[in-house]
Coordinates of C-alpha atoms in Angstrom, one line a residue:
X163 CA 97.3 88.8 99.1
X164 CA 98.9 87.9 96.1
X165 CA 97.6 87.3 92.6
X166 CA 98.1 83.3 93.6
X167 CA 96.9 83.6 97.0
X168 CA 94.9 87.0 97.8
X169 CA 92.7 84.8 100.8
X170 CA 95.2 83.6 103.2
X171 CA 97.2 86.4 104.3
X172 CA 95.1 86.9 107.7
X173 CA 95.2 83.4 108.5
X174 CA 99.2 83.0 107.8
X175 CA 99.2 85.8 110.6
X176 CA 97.2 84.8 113.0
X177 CA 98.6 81.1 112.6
X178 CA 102.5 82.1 112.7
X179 CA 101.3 84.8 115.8
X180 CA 99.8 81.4 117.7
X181 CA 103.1 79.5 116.6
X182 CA 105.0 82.3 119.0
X183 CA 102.3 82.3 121.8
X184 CA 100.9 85.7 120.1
X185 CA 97.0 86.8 120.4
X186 CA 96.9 88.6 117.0
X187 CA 94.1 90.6 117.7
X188 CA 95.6 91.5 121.4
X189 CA 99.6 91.4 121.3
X190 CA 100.7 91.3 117.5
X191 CA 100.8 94.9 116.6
X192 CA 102.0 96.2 120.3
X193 CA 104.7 93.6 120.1
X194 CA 105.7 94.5 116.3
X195 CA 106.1 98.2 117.2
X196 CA 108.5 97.5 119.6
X197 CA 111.1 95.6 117.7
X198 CA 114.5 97.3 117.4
X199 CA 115.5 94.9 114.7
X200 CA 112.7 93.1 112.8
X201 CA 113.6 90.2 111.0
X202 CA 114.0 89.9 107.1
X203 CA 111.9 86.9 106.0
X204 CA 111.1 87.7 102.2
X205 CA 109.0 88.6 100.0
X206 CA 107.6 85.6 98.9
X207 CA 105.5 82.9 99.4
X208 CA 104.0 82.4 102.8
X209 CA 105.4 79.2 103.0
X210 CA 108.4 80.5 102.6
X211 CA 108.2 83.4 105.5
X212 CA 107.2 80.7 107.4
X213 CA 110.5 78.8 106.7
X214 CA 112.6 81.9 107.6
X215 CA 110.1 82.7 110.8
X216 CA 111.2 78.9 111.9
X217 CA 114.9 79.4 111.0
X218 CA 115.2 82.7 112.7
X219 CA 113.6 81.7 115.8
X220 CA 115.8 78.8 116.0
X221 CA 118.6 81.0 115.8
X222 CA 116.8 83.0 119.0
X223 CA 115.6 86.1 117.2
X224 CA 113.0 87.8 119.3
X225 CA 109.1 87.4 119.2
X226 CA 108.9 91.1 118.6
X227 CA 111.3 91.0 116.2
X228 CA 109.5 88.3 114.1
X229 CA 106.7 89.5 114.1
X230 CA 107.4 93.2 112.9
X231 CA 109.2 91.0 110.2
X232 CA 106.1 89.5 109.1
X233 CA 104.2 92.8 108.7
X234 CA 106.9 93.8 106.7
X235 CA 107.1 90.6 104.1
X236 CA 103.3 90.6 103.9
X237 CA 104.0 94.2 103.0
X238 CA 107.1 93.4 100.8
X239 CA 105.2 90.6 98.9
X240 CA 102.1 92.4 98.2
X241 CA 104.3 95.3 96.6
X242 CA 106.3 93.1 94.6
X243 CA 103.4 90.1 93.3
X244 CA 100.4 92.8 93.2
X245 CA 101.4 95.9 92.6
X246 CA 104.5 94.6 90.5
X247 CA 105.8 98.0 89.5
X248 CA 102.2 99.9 88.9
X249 CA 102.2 103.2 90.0
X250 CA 100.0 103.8 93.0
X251 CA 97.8 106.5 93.9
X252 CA 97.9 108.7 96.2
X253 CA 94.9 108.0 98.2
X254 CA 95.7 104.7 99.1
X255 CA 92.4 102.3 101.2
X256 CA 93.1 99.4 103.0
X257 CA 90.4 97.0 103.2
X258 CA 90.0 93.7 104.5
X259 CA 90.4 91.9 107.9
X260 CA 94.1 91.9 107.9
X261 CA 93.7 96.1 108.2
X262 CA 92.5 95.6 112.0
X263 CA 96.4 94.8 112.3
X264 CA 98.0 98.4 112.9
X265 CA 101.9 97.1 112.4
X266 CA 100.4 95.9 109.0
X267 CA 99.5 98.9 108.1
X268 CA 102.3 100.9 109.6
X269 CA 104.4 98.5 107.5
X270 CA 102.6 99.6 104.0
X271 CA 102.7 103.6 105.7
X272 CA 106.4 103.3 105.9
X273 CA 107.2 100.9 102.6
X274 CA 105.4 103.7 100.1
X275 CA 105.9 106.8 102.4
X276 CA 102.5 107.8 102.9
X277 CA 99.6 107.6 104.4
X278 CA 96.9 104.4 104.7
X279 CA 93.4 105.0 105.1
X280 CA 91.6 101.9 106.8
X281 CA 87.5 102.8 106.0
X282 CA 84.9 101.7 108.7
X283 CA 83.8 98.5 108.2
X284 CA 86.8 97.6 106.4
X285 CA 86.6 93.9 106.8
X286 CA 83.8 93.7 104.9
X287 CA 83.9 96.2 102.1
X288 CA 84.7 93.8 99.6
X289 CA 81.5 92.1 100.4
X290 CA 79.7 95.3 100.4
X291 CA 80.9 96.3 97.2
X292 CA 80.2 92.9 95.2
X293 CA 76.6 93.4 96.9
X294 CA 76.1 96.5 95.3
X295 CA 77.1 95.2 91.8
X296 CA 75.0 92.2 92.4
X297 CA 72.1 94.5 92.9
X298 CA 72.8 96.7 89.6
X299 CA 73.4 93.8 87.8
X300 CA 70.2 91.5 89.0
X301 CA 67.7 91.7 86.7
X302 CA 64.1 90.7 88.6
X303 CA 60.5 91.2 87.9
X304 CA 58.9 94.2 89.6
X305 CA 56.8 91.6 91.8
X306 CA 60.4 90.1 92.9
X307 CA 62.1 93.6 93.4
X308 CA 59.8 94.3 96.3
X309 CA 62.2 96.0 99.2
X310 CA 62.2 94.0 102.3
X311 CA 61.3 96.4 105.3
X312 CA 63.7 93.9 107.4
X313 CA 66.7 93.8 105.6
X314 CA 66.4 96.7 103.4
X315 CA 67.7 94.2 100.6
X316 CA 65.5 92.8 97.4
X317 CA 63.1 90.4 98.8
X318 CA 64.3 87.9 96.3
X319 CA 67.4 88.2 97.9
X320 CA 66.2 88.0 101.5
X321 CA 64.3 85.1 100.9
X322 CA 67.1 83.3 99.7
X323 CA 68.9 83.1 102.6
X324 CA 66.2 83.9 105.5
X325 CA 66.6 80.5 107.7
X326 CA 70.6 81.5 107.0
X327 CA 71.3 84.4 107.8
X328 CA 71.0 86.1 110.9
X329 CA 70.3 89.7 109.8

């Protein structure tokens, strides 16, 4: 989520979750909204939220506590390494898998003090997105340009990945 490491926020959650006996789909946001006192563990590096996750529950900070603490650094560190001082917008998307996590979002809600939209399909907009520049950008004969009927796709790019794909 960072300019260093934009791919591994989802994974640090749902790893650090099953370090506390957490489903992160199921548990992790119910259980984040009902800290009283969640945890500071940075703004940094993951592997640094992870040391203070560690420390603090050592300590005997509570599972709800840590993990409203964790929405709150991911949202603290993307702030901070991302945004670093850029003004934001005011209609603010949230895209990607980590946006199924309501505390997440919540977290970002309360940080900048407005509100986040999450778009259908959210987890896979990126993809969409680099799909559709693909496809503006692709320059094929008009034999290869042929629409698939199937996938509604370029047939060039259909057969590319037909035994792959499911679609």
């Amino acid at each position: 989520m960072n300019k260093a490491c934009a791919a591994g926020t989802g994974s640090f959650l749902e790893e650090q979750a099953e370090k506390l006996d957490i489903s992160v789909k199921n548990e992790f946001a119910g259980c984040a909204f009902s800290s009283e006192t969640p945890c500071r563990l940075g703004e940094r590096c993951t592997v640094f939220m992870e040391n203070s996750l560690m420390a603090n529950l050592q300590r005997g900070a509570e599972k709800n506590d840590l993990l409203a603490g964790l929405a709150y650094s991911i949202v603290q560190n993307y702030i901070n390494k991302v945004v670093t001082g850029k003004p934001v917008g005011e209609n603010i998307f949230f895209q990607g898998g980590v946006a199924f996590n309501k505390s997440v979002v919540a977290a970002f809600e309360k940080h900048l003090g407005t509100k986040i939209t999450v778009p259908p399909h959210h987890d896979v907009t990126g993809a969409i997105g680099m799909a559709l520049i693909a496809m503006r950008h692709l320059k094929i004969s008009s034999q290869q340009s042929a629409v698939s009927s199937r996938t509604n796709m370029p047939a060039i790019v259909y057969h590319e990945f037909q035994g792959v794909c499911p679609i």
